[in-house]
CSV table of C-alpha atoms in Angstrom, one decimal:
chain,number,residue,atom,x,y,z
A,1,MET,CA,137.0,52.0,125.6
A,2,ASN,CA,138.3,49.2,128.1
A,3,LYS,CA,135.8,47.8,130.1
A,4,LEU,CA,135.5,48.0,134.0
A,5,ILE,CA,132.3,45.5,136.0
A,6,VAL,CA,131.3,47.2,139.2
A,7,ILE,CA,129.5,45.1,141.4
A,8,VAL,CA,128.1,48.0,144.6
A,9,GLY,CA,125.4,48.0,147.3
A,10,PRO,CA,125.3,48.3,151.0
A,11,THR,CA,127.0,45.7,153.8
A,12,ALA,CA,125.4,42.1,153.9
A,13,VAL,CA,123.8,42.6,150.6
A,14,GLY,CA,126.1,39.3,149.2
A,15,LYS,CA,128.9,41.5,147.3
A,16,THR,CA,131.3,38.7,148.1
A,17,ALA,CA,129.8,36.0,146.8
A,18,THR,CA,128.6,38.0,143.0
A,19,SER,CA,131.6,39.3,142.8
A,20,ILE,CA,132.9,35.6,142.5
A,21,SER,CA,130.0,34.3,140.7
A,22,LEU,CA,130.7,36.9,138.4
A,23,ALA,CA,134.7,36.2,138.1
A,24,LYS,CA,134.8,32.9,137.2
A,25,ALA,CA,132.5,33.2,135.2
A,26,PHE,CA,133.7,35.8,132.7
A,27,GLY,CA,137.6,34.9,133.6
A,28,GLY,CA,138.0,38.4,135.6
A,29,GLU,CA,139.9,39.1,138.8
A,30,ILE,CA,138.1,41.3,141.4
A,31,ILE,CA,140.0,44.8,142.9
A,32,SER,CA,139.0,45.2,146.5
A,33,GLY,CA,136.4,48.4,146.7
A,34,ASP,CA,136.0,49.0,150.5
A,35,SER,CA,138.4,51.2,152.4
A,36,MET,CA,138.8,49.5,155.9
A,37,GLN,CA,139.7,46.0,154.0
A,38,VAL,CA,143.1,47.5,153.4
A,39,TYR,CA,144.0,47.2,156.3
A,40,LYS,CA,146.0,44.2,157.6
A,41,GLN,CA,145.3,42.5,161.3
A,42,MET,CA,141.5,43.6,160.6
A,43,ASP,CA,139.6,40.4,159.7
A,44,ILE,CA,136.5,39.3,161.2
A,45,GLY,CA,134.8,43.0,161.4
A,46,THR,CA,135.8,44.4,158.2
A,47,ALA,CA,133.9,40.9,156.4
A,48,LYS,CA,137.4,40.5,154.2
A,49,ILE,CA,136.9,37.5,152.7
A,50,THR,CA,139.0,34.2,152.9
A,51,LYS,CA,141.4,32.5,150.8
A,52,ASP,CA,138.9,29.5,150.6
A,53,GLU,CA,136.0,32.5,149.6
A,54,MET,CA,137.9,34.0,146.9
A,55,GLU,CA,137.9,30.0,145.4
A,56,GLY,CA,141.1,30.9,143.1
A,57,ILE,CA,139.6,34.3,142.2
A,58,PRO,CA,142.9,36.8,142.5
A,59,HIS,CA,141.8,39.5,144.8
A,60,HIS,CA,144.0,43.2,145.0
A,61,LEU,CA,144.3,46.0,147.4
A,62,ILE,CA,143.4,43.4,150.5
A,63,ASP,CA,145.6,44.0,153.7
A,64,ILE,CA,148.6,45.7,152.0
A,65,LYS,CA,148.3,48.3,154.8
A,66,GLU,CA,149.2,48.1,158.8
A,67,PRO,CA,145.9,49.3,161.1
A,68,THR,CA,148.7,52.3,162.7
A,69,GLU,CA,148.2,53.6,158.6
A,70,SER,CA,146.0,56.0,156.4
A,71,PHE,CA,144.2,55.2,153.9
A,72,SER,CA,143.0,58.4,151.4
A,73,VAL,CA,140.4,58.0,148.1
A,74,ALA,CA,143.1,59.1,146.2
A,75,GLU,CA,145.7,56.8,147.1
A,76,PHE,CA,143.1,54.2,146.6
A,77,GLN,CA,142.6,55.5,142.6
A,78,GLU,CA,146.2,55.3,142.4
A,79,ARG,CA,146.7,52.4,142.8
A,80,ALA,CA,143.0,50.8,141.7
A,81,LYS,CA,143.6,52.7,138.2
A,82,SER,CA,146.9,51.1,137.8
A,83,LEU,CA,145.3,47.8,138.2
A,84,ILE,CA,142.6,47.5,136.6
A,85,HIS,CA,145.5,48.8,133.4
A,86,LYS,CA,147.5,45.4,135.3
A,87,ILE,CA,144.4,42.9,135.1
A,88,GLN,CA,143.0,44.2,130.7
A,89,GLN,CA,146.5,44.0,129.9
A,90,LYS,CA,146.2,39.9,130.4
A,91,ASN,CA,143.1,40.0,129.0
A,92,LYS,CA,141.1,39.7,132.1
A,93,ILE,CA,138.2,42.0,133.2
A,94,PRO,CA,138.2,44.3,136.1
A,95,PHE,CA,135.8,43.6,138.4
A,96,ILE,CA,135.7,47.0,141.5
A,97,VAL,CA,133.5,45.4,143.7
A,98,GLY,CA,133.0,47.2,147.8
A,99,GLY,CA,130.7,49.5,149.1
A,100,THR,CA,132.5,52.4,149.9
A,101,GLY,CA,131.2,54.6,147.3
A,102,LEU,CA,133.9,58.3,147.2
A,103,TYR,CA,136.3,55.1,146.3
A,104,VAL,CA,134.8,53.5,143.4
A,105,ASN,CA,133.3,57.1,141.7
A,106,SER,CA,137.3,58.4,142.7
A,107,VAL,CA,138.5,55.7,139.6
A,108,ILE,CA,134.5,55.3,137.5
A,109,TYR,CA,134.0,59.5,136.9
A,110,ASP,CA,139.1,60.1,137.2
A,111,TYR,CA,138.4,62.1,139.7
A,112,ASP,CA,141.4,65.2,140.1
A,113,PHE,CA,142.5,65.0,143.0
A,114,SER,CA,145.4,67.3,141.8
A,115,GLN,CA,144.1,70.9,143.4
A,116,SER,CA,143.8,69.2,147.1
A,117,GLU,CA,145.6,66.9,149.4
A,118,SER,CA,143.2,64.3,151.5
A,119,ASP,CA,142.9,65.2,155.7
A,120,PRO,CA,141.8,61.7,156.3
A,121,LYS,CA,142.2,62.9,160.0
A,122,PHE,CA,140.3,66.5,159.1
A,123,ARG,CA,137.2,63.6,157.1
A,124,MET,CA,137.9,60.9,160.5
A,125,GLU,CA,136.5,63.9,163.1
A,126,MET,CA,133.6,65.1,160.1
A,127,GLU,CA,132.7,61.1,160.3
A,128,ASN,CA,132.6,60.9,163.8
A,129,TYR,CA,130.5,64.4,163.9
A,130,ALA,CA,128.4,63.3,161.0
A,131,ASP,CA,127.4,59.9,164.0
A,132,THR,CA,127.5,61.5,166.8
A,133,TYR,CA,125.8,64.3,165.5
A,134,GLY,CA,123.3,62.7,162.9
A,135,GLY,CA,124.0,63.8,158.6
A,136,ILE,CA,122.0,66.5,158.9
A,137,ALA,CA,123.6,69.1,161.7
A,138,LEU,CA,126.8,68.1,159.5
A,139,HIS,CA,124.8,68.7,155.9
A,140,GLU,CA,124.8,72.9,158.5
A,141,LYS,CA,128.0,73.1,158.2
A,142,LEU,CA,128.0,74.3,154.4
A,143,LYS,CA,125.5,76.6,155.0
A,144,ASP,CA,128.1,79.1,155.3
A,145,ILE,CA,130.6,78.3,153.3
A,146,ASP,CA,129.8,76.2,150.0
A,147,PRO,CA,126.3,78.2,149.8
A,148,LYS,CA,125.8,75.6,146.1
A,149,SER,CA,126.8,72.5,148.1
A,150,TYR,CA,124.8,73.0,150.0
A,151,ARG,CA,121.3,73.6,147.7
A,152,ASP,CA,122.8,71.0,145.2
A,153,ILE,CA,123.6,67.9,147.8
A,154,HIS,CA,121.8,65.9,149.6
A,155,PRO,CA,122.2,65.6,153.8
A,156,ASN,CA,122.1,61.9,154.1
A,157,ASN,CA,124.4,62.4,150.9
A,158,THR,CA,127.0,62.5,153.5
A,159,ARG,CA,130.0,61.3,151.9
A,160,ARG,CA,129.7,64.2,149.9
A,161,VAL,CA,129.1,66.1,152.5
A,162,ILE,CA,132.8,65.2,153.9
A,163,ARG,CA,134.8,65.6,150.6
A,164,ALA,CA,133.4,69.0,150.5
A,165,LEU,CA,134.2,70.5,153.6
A,166,GLU,CA,137.3,68.3,153.2
A,167,VAL,CA,138.2,70.5,149.5
A,168,TYR,CA,136.8,73.7,151.6
A,169,HIS,CA,139.3,72.2,155.1
A,170,MET,CA,142.0,72.0,153.0
A,171,THR,CA,141.4,75.0,149.7
A,172,GLY,CA,139.6,77.3,151.4
A,173,LYS,CA,137.3,76.9,148.3
A,174,PRO,CA,134.2,74.9,148.0
A,175,VAL,CA,134.3,72.2,146.0
A,176,SER,CA,131.5,73.8,143.7
A,177,GLU,CA,134.0,75.9,142.0
A,178,ARG,CA,135.9,73.8,140.4
A,179,ASN,CA,135.2,70.5,138.8
A,180,ASP,CA,136.2,67.8,140.6
A,181,GLN,CA,134.0,64.5,138.2
A,182,GLN,CA,134.4,64.0,134.9
A,183,ILE,CA,130.9,63.7,133.1
A,184,VAL,CA,132.4,61.1,131.0
A,185,SER,CA,134.1,58.0,132.5
A,186,PRO,CA,137.4,57.0,131.0
A,187,TYR,CA,136.2,53.5,130.5
A,188,ASP,CA,133.4,51.4,129.6
A,189,ALA,CA,131.9,50.6,132.2
A,190,THR,CA,128.9,48.5,134.3
A,191,VAL,CA,128.2,49.4,137.5
A,192,ILE,CA,125.9,46.1,139.2
A,193,GLY,CA,123.9,47.1,142.1
A,194,LEU,CA,122.6,44.5,145.0
A,195,THR,CA,119.9,45.8,146.6
A,196,MET,CA,117.7,44.3,149.3
A,197,GLU,CA,114.4,44.0,151.2
A,198,ARG,CA,115.4,46.5,154.0
A,199,ASP,CA,113.8,44.4,156.7
A,200,LEU,CA,115.2,40.7,155.3
A,201,LEU,CA,119.1,43.2,154.4
A,202,TYR,CA,118.5,43.9,158.7
A,203,GLU,CA,117.9,40.6,159.8
A,204,ARG,CA,121.1,40.1,157.4
A,205,ILE,CA,123.5,43.0,158.7
A,206,ASN,CA,122.1,41.5,163.2
A,207,LYS,CA,123.0,38.1,162.3
A,208,ARG,CA,126.4,38.8,160.8
A,209,VAL,CA,127.5,40.9,163.8
A,210,ASP,CA,126.7,38.2,165.8
A,211,LEU,CA,128.5,36.3,163.5
A,212,MET,CA,131.7,38.3,164.0
A,213,ILE,CA,131.3,38.1,167.9
A,214,GLU,CA,130.6,34.3,167.2
A,215,GLU,CA,134.4,34.6,164.4
A,216,GLY,CA,135.9,36.2,167.7
A,217,LEU,CA,136.1,39.9,167.1
A,218,ILE,CA,136.2,41.0,171.1
A,219,ASP,CA,139.2,39.5,171.0
A,220,GLU,CA,140.5,40.6,167.7
A,221,ALA,CA,139.9,44.7,168.7
A,222,LYS,CA,141.5,43.7,171.6
A,223,ARG,CA,144.7,42.8,170.2
A,224,LEU,CA,144.5,46.0,168.4
A,225,TYR,CA,144.1,48.1,171.0
A,226,ALA,CA,146.6,45.6,172.9
A,227,LEU,CA,148.9,47.1,169.9
A,228,GLY,CA,148.5,50.6,170.8
A,229,VAL,CA,146.0,51.2,167.8
A,230,ARG,CA,144.0,53.6,168.9
A,231,ASP,CA,143.5,57.1,167.6
A,232,CYS,CA,143.3,55.4,164.0
A,233,GLN,CA,141.6,55.8,160.6
A,234,SER,CA,141.3,52.7,161.1
A,235,VAL,CA,139.9,51.3,164.2
A,236,GLN,CA,137.6,54.5,163.5
A,237,ALA,CA,135.4,52.3,161.5
A,238,ILE,CA,132.4,50.9,162.6
A,239,GLY,CA,132.9,47.2,164.3
A,240,TYR,CA,136.0,48.2,165.7
A,241,LYS,CA,134.8,52.0,167.6
A,242,GLU,CA,132.2,50.3,169.3
A,243,ILE,CA,133.5,47.5,170.7
A,244,TYR,CA,136.8,49.7,172.3
A,245,ARG,CA,134.0,52.0,174.1
A,246,TYR,CA,133.7,48.4,175.8
A,247,LEU,CA,136.8,48.0,175.8
A,248,ALA,CA,137.8,51.3,177.5
A,249,GLY,CA,135.1,50.3,179.9
A,250,LYS,CA,131.7,52.6,178.3
A,251,LEU,CA,129.8,50.7,176.9
A,252,THR,CA,128.8,46.7,178.3
A,253,LYS,CA,129.4,43.6,175.4
A,254,GLU,CA,126.3,44.3,175.1
A,255,GLU,CA,125.2,47.4,174.9
A,256,ALA,CA,128.0,47.7,172.8
A,257,ILE,CA,127.3,44.6,170.3
A,258,GLU,CA,123.4,46.3,169.6
A,259,GLU,CA,125.7,49.5,169.1
A,260,LEU,CA,127.3,47.9,166.3
A,261,LYS,CA,124.3,46.6,164.4
A,262,GLN,CA,122.9,49.9,165.7
A,263,ASN,CA,125.2,51.6,163.7
A,264,SER,CA,126.0,48.5,160.3
A,265,ARG,CA,122.4,49.1,159.9
A,266,ARG,CA,122.3,52.9,159.2
A,267,TYR,CA,125.6,53.0,157.9
A,268,ALA,CA,123.8,50.2,154.8
A,269,LYS,CA,120.5,53.3,155.1
A,270,ARG,CA,123.7,56.0,153.9
A,271,GLN,CA,125.4,53.5,151.2
A,272,LEU,CA,121.5,52.5,149.3
A,273,THR,CA,121.0,56.5,149.2
A,274,TRP,CA,125.0,57.2,148.1
A,275,PHE,CA,124.1,54.7,145.2
A,276,ARG,CA,121.3,56.1,144.5
A,277,ASN,CA,121.5,59.5,144.7
A,278,LYS,CA,125.6,59.7,142.9
A,279,MET,CA,125.9,56.8,140.5
A,280,GLU,CA,124.2,55.3,137.8
A,281,ILE,CA,123.8,52.2,138.7
A,282,ASP,CA,121.2,48.5,137.2
A,283,TRP,CA,119.9,47.6,140.5
A,284,PHE,CA,119.3,43.9,141.0
A,285,ASP,CA,116.7,43.1,143.9
A,286,MET,CA,118.4,40.3,145.8
A,287,SER,CA,115.0,39.7,148.2
A,288,GLU,CA,114.6,36.2,147.4
A,289,ALA,CA,115.1,33.6,144.8
A,290,ARG,CA,119.3,34.3,144.4
A,291,GLU,CA,120.2,32.2,142.2
A,292,LYS,CA,118.2,32.7,139.7
A,293,LYS,CA,118.5,36.4,140.5
A,294,LEU,CA,122.5,35.0,140.0
A,295,GLN,CA,121.5,33.6,136.6
A,296,GLU,CA,119.6,36.9,135.5
A,297,ILE,CA,122.7,38.8,136.5
A,298,HIS,CA,124.6,36.9,134.2
A,299,LYS,CA,122.5,36.9,130.9
A,300,PHE,CA,123.4,41.1,131.6
A,301,LEU,CA,127.0,40.8,131.8
A,302,GLU,CA,127.2,38.7,128.8
A,303,GLY,CA,125.2,41.5,127.3
A,304,LYS,CA,126.9,43.7,128.3
A,305,LEU,CA,130.4,42.2,127.0
A,306,PHE,CA,129.7,40.3,124.2
């Protein structure tokens, strides 16, 4: 079995720093498992890793798309699987690092997308619906079209609800009728999850947003807005859609920043729910003594690899 290390967790929990430390220690290369860091010119709002922060570790699937282009889980899966093979051919260990659970899971369990194409526009519409009306209202959309998925999928598991709606939208058949996921992974995958006490995580998220504003997030969004990047998948992301509402005069600057913080906190909560419901993960709480915890993760991973 081919070794694969996966690091997941909510936004602002410290995945980047942890992944660099582990990749340096174990001879790894990192594949970004973030659906937004694929976009060029979108650095601050996506908390994209800088060249200096990489510390010489090769990173993949960053800055590969123009902001006007779409990017799907199926394309991510195809690219990531190819990269995993190439990294392993170099006798290095591939790391997938990111918070987009569906993307990560599509690789670990080799989802079969051949039976239904994805529809990024529809998915974006459903994400906006969930943000506006909540996860329970989105979940109710499954009730008549896919009763089994309605029963089996938790309302908080927004990504999986959207995937079920998308499959029905594209094929007219419930996702529950399809073998959409293999039980056994084609990889010898170790999944490390980083978590944190909620109040501390939310404090880190709020500080991150403040730092983004200081670093020029509003100017970054203004440049995209001026280039005509409007009704695109990329700028529907948290961090841009709120600033766009400010630029359109729908919110004050202060209201946009507060909405960004609130949406980021809600997203972190959804991420944790998704990971706990959908993946087999070895969790590490990073609330205190981060260096000591990092040493613990190193020892754990050493036992998995050697």
